[in-house]
Short mmCIF file of C-alpha atoms in Angstrom, two decimals:
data_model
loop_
_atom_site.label_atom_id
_atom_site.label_comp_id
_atom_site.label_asym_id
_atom_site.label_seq_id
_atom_site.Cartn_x
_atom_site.Cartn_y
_atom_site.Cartn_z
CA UNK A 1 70.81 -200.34 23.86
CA UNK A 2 72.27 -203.90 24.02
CA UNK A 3 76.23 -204.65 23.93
CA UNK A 4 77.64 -208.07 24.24
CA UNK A 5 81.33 -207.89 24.28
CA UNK A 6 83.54 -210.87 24.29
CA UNK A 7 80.45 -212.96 25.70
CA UNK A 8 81.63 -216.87 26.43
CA UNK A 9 79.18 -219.65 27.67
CA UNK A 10 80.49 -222.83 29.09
CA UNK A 11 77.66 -225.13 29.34
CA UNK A 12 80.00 -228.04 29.49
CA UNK A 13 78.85 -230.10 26.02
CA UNK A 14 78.56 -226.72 24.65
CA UNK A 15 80.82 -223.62 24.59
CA UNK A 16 79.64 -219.91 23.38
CA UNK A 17 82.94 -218.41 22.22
CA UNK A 18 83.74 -215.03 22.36
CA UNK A 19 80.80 -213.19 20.61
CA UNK A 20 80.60 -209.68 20.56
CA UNK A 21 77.57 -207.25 19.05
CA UNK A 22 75.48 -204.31 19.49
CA UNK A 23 71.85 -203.57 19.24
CA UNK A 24 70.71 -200.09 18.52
CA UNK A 25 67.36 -198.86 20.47
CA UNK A 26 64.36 -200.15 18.70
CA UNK A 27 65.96 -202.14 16.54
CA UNK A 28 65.01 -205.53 15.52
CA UNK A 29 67.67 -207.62 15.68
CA UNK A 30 67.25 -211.23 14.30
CA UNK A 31 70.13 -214.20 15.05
CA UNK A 32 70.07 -216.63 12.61
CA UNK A 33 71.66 -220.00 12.54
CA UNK A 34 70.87 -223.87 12.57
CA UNK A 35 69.79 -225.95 14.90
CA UNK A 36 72.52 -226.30 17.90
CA UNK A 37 74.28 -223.14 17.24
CA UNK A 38 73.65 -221.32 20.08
CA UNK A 39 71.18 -219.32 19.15
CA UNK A 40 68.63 -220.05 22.53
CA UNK A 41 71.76 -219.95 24.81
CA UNK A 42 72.83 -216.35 24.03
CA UNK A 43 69.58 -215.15 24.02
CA UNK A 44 69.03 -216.85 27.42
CA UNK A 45 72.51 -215.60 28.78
CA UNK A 46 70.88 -211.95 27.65
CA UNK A 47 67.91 -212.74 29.87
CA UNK A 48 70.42 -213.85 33.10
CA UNK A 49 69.47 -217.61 32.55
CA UNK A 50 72.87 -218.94 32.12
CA UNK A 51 76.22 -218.17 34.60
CA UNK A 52 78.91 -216.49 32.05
CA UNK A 53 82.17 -217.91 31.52
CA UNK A 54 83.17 -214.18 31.03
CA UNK A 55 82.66 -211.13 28.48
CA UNK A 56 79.85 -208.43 29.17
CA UNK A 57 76.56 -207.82 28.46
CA UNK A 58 75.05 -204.56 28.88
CA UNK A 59 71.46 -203.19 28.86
CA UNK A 60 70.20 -199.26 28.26
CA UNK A 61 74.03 -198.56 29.46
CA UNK A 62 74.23 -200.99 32.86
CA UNK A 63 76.36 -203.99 32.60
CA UNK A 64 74.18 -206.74 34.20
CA UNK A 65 75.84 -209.76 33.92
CA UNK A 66 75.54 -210.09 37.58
CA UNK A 67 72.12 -208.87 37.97
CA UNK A 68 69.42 -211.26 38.42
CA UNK A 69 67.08 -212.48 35.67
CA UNK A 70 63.48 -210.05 37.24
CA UNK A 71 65.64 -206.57 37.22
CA UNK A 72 67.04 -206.72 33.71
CA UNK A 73 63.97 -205.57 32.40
CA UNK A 74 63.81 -208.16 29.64
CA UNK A 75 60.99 -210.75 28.46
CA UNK A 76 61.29 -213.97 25.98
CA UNK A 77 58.91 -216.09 24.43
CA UNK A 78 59.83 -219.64 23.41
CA UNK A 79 58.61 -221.30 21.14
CA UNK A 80 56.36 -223.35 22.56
CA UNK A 81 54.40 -220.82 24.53
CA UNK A 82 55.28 -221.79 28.26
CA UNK A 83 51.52 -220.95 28.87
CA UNK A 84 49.84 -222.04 32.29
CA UNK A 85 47.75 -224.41 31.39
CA UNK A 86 45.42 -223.89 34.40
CA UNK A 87 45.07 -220.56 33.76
CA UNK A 88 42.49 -218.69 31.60
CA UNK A 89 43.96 -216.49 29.17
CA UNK A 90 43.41 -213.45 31.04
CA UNK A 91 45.17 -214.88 34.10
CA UNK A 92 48.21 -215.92 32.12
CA UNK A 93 48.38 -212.32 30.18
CA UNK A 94 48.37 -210.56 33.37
CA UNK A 95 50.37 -213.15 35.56
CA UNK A 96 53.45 -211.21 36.03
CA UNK A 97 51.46 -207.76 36.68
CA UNK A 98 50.07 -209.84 39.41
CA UNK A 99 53.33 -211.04 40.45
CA UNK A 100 54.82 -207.23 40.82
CA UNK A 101 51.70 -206.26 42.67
CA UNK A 102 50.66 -203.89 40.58
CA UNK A 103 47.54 -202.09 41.03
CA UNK A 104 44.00 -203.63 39.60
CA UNK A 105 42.86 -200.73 37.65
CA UNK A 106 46.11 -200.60 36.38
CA UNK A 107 46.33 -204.62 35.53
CA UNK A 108 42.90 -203.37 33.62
CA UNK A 109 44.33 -200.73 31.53
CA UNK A 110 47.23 -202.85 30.33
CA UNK A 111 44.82 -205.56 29.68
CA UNK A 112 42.71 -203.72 27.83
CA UNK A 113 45.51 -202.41 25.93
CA UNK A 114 47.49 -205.17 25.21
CA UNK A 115 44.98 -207.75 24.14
CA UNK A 116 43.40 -205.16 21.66
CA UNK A 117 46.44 -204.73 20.29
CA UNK A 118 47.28 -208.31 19.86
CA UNK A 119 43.01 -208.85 18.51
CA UNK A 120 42.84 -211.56 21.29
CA UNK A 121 40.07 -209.92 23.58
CA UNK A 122 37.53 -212.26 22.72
CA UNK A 123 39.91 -215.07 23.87
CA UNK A 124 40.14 -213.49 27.66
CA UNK A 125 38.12 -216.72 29.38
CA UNK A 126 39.61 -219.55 27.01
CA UNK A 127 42.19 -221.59 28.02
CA UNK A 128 45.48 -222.67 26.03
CA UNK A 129 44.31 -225.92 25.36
CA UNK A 130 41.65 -224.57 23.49
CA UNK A 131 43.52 -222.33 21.00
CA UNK A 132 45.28 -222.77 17.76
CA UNK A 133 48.95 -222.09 17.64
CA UNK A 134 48.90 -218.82 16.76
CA UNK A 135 46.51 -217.85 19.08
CA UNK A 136 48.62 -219.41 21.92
CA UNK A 137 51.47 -217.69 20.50
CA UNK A 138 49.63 -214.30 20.52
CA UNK A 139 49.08 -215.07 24.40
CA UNK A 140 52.63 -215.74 24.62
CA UNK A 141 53.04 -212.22 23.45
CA UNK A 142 50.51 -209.97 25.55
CA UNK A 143 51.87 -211.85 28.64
CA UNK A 144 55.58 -211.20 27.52
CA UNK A 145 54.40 -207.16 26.40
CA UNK A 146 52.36 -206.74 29.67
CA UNK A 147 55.21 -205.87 31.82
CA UNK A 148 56.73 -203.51 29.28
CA UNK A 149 59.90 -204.56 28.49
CA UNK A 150 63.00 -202.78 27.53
CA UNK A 151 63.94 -205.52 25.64
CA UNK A 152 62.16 -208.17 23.58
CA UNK A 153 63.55 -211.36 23.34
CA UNK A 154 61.55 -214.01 20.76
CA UNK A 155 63.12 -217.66 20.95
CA UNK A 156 62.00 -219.44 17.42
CA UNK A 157 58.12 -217.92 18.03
CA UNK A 158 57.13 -218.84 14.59
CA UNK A 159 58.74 -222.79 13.97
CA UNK A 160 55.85 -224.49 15.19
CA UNK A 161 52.92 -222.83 13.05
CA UNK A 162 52.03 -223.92 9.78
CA UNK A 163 52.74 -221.86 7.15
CA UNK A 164 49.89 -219.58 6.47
CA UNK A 165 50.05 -218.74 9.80
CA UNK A 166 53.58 -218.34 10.51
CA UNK A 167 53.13 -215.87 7.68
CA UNK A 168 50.28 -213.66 9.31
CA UNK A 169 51.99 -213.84 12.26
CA UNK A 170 55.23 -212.13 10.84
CA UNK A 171 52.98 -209.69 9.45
CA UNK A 172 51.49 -208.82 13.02
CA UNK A 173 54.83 -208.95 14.51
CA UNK A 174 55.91 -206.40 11.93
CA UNK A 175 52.93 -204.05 13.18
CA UNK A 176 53.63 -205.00 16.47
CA UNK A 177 57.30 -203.35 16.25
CA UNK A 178 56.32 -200.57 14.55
CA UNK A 179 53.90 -199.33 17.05
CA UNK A 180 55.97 -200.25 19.85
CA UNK A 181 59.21 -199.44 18.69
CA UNK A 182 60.52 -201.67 21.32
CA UNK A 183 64.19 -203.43 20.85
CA UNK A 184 63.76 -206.99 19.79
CA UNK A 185 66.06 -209.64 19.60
CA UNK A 186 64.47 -212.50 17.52
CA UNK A 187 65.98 -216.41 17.23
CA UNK A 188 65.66 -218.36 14.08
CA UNK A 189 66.56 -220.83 11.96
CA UNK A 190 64.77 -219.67 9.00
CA UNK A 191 66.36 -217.56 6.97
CA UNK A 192 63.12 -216.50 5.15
CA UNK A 193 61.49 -215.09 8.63
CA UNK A 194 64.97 -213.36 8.81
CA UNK A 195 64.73 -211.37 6.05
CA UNK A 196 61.16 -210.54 6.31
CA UNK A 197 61.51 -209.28 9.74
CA UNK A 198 65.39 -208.13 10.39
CA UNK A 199 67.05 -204.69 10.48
CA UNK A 200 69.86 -206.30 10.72
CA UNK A 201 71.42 -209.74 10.66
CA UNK A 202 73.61 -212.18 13.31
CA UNK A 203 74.73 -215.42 11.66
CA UNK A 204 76.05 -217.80 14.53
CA UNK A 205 77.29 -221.61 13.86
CA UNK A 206 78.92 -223.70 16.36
CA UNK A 207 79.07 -220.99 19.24
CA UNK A 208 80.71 -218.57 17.07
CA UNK A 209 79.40 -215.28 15.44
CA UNK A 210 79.94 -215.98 11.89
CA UNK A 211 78.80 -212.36 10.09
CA UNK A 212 76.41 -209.47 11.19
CA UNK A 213 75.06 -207.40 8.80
CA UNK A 214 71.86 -205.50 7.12
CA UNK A 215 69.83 -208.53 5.56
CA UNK A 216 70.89 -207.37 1.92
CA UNK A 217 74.41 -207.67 3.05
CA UNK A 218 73.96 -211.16 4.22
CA UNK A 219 72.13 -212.25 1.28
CA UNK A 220 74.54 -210.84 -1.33
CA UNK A 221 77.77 -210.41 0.42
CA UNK A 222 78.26 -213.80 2.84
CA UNK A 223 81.99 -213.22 4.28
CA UNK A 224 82.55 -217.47 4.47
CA UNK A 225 81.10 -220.45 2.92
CA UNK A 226 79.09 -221.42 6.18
CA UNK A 227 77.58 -218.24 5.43
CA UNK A 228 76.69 -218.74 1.77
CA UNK A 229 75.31 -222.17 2.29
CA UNK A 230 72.94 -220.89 4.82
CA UNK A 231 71.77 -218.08 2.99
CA UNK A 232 70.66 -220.66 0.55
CA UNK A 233 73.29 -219.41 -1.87
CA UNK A 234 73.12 -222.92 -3.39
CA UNK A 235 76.13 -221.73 -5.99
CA UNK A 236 79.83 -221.79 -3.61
CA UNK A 237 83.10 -222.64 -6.00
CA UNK A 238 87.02 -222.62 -4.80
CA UNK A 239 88.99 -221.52 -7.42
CA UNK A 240 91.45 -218.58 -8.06
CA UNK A 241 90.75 -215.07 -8.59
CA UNK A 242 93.19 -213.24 -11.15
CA UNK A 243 93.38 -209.84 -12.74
CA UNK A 244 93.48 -209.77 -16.30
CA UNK A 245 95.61 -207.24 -18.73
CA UNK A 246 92.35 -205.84 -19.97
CA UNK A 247 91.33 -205.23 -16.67
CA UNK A 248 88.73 -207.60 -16.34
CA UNK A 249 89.05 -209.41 -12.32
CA UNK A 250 88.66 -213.40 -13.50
CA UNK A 251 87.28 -216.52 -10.94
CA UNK A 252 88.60 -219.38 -12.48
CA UNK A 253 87.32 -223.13 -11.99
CA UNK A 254 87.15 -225.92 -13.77
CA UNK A 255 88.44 -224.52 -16.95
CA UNK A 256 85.39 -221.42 -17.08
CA UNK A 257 85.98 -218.07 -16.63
CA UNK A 258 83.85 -215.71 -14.04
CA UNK A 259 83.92 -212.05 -14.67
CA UNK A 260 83.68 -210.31 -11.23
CA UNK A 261 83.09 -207.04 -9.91
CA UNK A 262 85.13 -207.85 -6.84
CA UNK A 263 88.55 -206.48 -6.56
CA UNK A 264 90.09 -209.96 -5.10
CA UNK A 265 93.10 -211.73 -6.19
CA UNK A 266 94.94 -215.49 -5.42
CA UNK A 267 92.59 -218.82 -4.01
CA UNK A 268 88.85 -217.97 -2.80
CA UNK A 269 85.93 -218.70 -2.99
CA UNK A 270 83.03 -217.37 -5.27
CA UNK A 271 79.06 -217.31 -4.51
CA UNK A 272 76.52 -216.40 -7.01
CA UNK A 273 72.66 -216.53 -6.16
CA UNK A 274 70.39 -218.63 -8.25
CA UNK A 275 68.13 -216.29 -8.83
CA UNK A 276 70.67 -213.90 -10.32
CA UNK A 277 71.01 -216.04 -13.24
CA UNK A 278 68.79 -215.68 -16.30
CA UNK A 279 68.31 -218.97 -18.37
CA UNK A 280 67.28 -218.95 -22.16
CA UNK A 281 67.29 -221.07 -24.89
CA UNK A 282 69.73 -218.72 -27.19
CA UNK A 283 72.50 -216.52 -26.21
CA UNK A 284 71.34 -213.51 -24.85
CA UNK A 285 72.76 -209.74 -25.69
CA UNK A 286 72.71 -207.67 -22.85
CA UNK A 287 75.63 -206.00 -20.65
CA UNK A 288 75.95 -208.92 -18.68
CA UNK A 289 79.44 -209.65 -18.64
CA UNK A 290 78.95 -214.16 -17.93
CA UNK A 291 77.13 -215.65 -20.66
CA UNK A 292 78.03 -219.76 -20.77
CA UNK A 293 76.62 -222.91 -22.91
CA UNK A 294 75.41 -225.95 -20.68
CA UNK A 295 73.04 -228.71 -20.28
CA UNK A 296 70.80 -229.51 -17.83
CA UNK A 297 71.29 -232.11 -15.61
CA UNK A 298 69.19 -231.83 -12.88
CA UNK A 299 65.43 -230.49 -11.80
CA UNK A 300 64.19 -229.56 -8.33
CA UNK A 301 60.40 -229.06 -8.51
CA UNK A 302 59.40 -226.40 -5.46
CA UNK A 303 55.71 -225.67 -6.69
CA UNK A 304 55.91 -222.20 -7.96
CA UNK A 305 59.53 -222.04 -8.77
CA UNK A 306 62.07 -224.87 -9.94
CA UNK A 307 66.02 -224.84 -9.16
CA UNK A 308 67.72 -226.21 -12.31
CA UNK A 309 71.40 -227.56 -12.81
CA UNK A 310 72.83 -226.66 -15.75
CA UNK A 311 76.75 -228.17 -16.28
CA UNK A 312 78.96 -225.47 -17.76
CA UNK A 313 81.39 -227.04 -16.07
CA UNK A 314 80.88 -226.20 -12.74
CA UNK A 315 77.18 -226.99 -11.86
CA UNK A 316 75.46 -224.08 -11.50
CA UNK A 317 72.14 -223.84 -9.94
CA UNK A 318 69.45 -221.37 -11.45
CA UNK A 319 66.28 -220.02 -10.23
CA UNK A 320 63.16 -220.09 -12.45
CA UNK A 321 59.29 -219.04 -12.40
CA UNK A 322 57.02 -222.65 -13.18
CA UNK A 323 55.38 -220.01 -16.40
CA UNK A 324 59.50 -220.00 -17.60
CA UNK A 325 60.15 -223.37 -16.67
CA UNK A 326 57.20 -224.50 -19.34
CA UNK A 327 57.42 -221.67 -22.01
CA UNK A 328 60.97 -222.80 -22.78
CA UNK A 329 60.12 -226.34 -22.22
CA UNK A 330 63.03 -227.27 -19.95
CA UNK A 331 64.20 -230.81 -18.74
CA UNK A 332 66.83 -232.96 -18.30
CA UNK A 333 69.25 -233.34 -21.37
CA UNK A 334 68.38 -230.21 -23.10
CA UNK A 335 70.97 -227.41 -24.15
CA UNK A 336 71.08 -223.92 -22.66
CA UNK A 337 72.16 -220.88 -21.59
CA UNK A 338 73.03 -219.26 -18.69
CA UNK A 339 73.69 -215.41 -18.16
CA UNK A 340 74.45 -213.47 -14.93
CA UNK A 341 76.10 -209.91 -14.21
CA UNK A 342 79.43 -209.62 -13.27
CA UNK A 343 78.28 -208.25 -10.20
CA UNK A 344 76.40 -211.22 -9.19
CA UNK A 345 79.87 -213.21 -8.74
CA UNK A 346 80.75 -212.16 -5.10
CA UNK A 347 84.06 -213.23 -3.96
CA UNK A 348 84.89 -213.86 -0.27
#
């Protein structure tokens, strides 16, 4: 459906290097990265907004770099709406049905369609200024949706709503995709909203395409450390992978031993997700292979769950529930320990 092959932006402060990708028909696609990656200037090079340096971008099997922005059959939504302020919401859902000419009844039937699928038909005669943010974004939609895109293209539509609603909203934009079907590719920095809402995965950093994957690959198996840190890994070591006699595959560092899963040898790096590490106040027995004494030395309080240091050595960061965190009456000082499976030590 989409193929971006060897794609490279020169916006003069800014180059996109070299970033090649497919995405399959209907898929939702989600690009993930921080702020100033170049998240918002691929997308826009997929819409025709920027002039490519060179590489290819093709749509339902036409290349169209050179084909103008109106006859790629593409719509975006930024994330601040873009909405005519002027304009009633009616007027700005059916703008660019006006602006093709299309006929009134059928103007009507989309209408009708598209604002009872979004629930915003009793918000026909308000204007923007009068909505909340979600609403506005909802508006955003229909208008986008009206013309009945091939291709979908959401530019951070969620940042600016507070959390309850950025929440419902991923819920309808779930629905929204599933009734469609139609091929979405959605910008974010949040790698929450990623995972809720991807089939698959685009990592980009500093105009390069870091790692694509399913969002359980990204999550569990980052190929580099810019990877793992924004994935929220929290737990990233250099050290040295060996195999041992008994065939057990070591990560060394700091003077404690990793057992691994991984079948990687000589200097790399491990990653090993909080919340695959189980915390108790006594040795555990189970077949978990890493089982280490420590002491906490730090406490980060996030409401329901708290991340807690414990120094084996390394650091090691581990998820807990607030009902754990005060059943085994954890704080700063006190002796523990930490337990993981092998398989939760993923080497890259």
């Amino acid at each position: 459906m989409i193929k971006i092959k060897n794609l490279c932006v020169d916006l003069g402060d800014f180059l996109l290097y070299d970033i090649s990708f497919t995405v399959s028909e209907g898929e939702y696609f989600v690009v993930l990265g921080p702020t100033g990656a170049g998240k918002t200037v691929l997308l826009e090079s997929i819409a025709g907004l920027y002039p490519i340096k060179s590489g290819e971008i093709w749509l339902r099997g036409k290349e169209v770099v050179r084909l103008e922005p109106e006859k790629r059959g593409v719509s975006i939504v930024y994330q601040d709406h873009a909405l005519f302020p002027h304009l009633s919401v009616k007027d700005n859902v059916i703008f660019g049905l006006r602006l093709r000419k299309e006929k009134h009844q059928e103007i009507k039937v989309t209408l009708d369609w598209i604002t009872d699928l979004l629930s915003i038909s009793h918000l026909l005669h308000r204007k923007p200024e009068t909505l909340s943010g979600g609403e506005r974004q909802k508006v955003a939609l229909a208008r986008a949706l009206s013309t009945k895109p091939k291709v979908l293209l959401l530019d951070e539509p969620l940042s600016a709503l507070d959390p309850e609603t950025r929440e419902n909203l991923q819920q309808e934009l779930r629905q929204l995709h599933r009734v469609l079907n139609i091929t979405t590719v959605h910008v974010t920095h949040d790698f929450e909203e990623a995972i809720a809402l991807g089939h698959r995965i685009a990592v980009i950093g500093e105009g390069h395409l870091k790692q694509v994957g399913t969002p359980e690959q990204i999550f569990r198996q980052p190929n580099s450390e810019f990877v793992a840190r924004f994935a929220m890994t929290r737990n990233i070591y250099l050290g040295e992978a060996v195999h041992k006699a008994n065939g057990d595959n070591i990560f060394r560092i700091e003077g404690t031993e990793f057992v691994s899963a991984a079948d990687t040898e000589g200097t790399c790096h491990a990653s090993i997700r909080p919340e695959d590490i189980l915390i108790s106040l006594e040795p555990i027995r189970s077949s978990a292979r890493n089982c280490f004494p420590g002491t906490i030395t730090g406490i980060i309080d996030k409401g329901a769950t708290l991340y807690i240091t414990v120094n084996l050595p390394p650091d090691i960061s581990c998820l807990v529930t607030r009902h754990s965190f005060e059943e085994l009456e954890l704080e700063e000082g006190k002796r523990v320990h930490v337990t993981f499976k092998a398989s939760a030590v993923h080497l890259f």
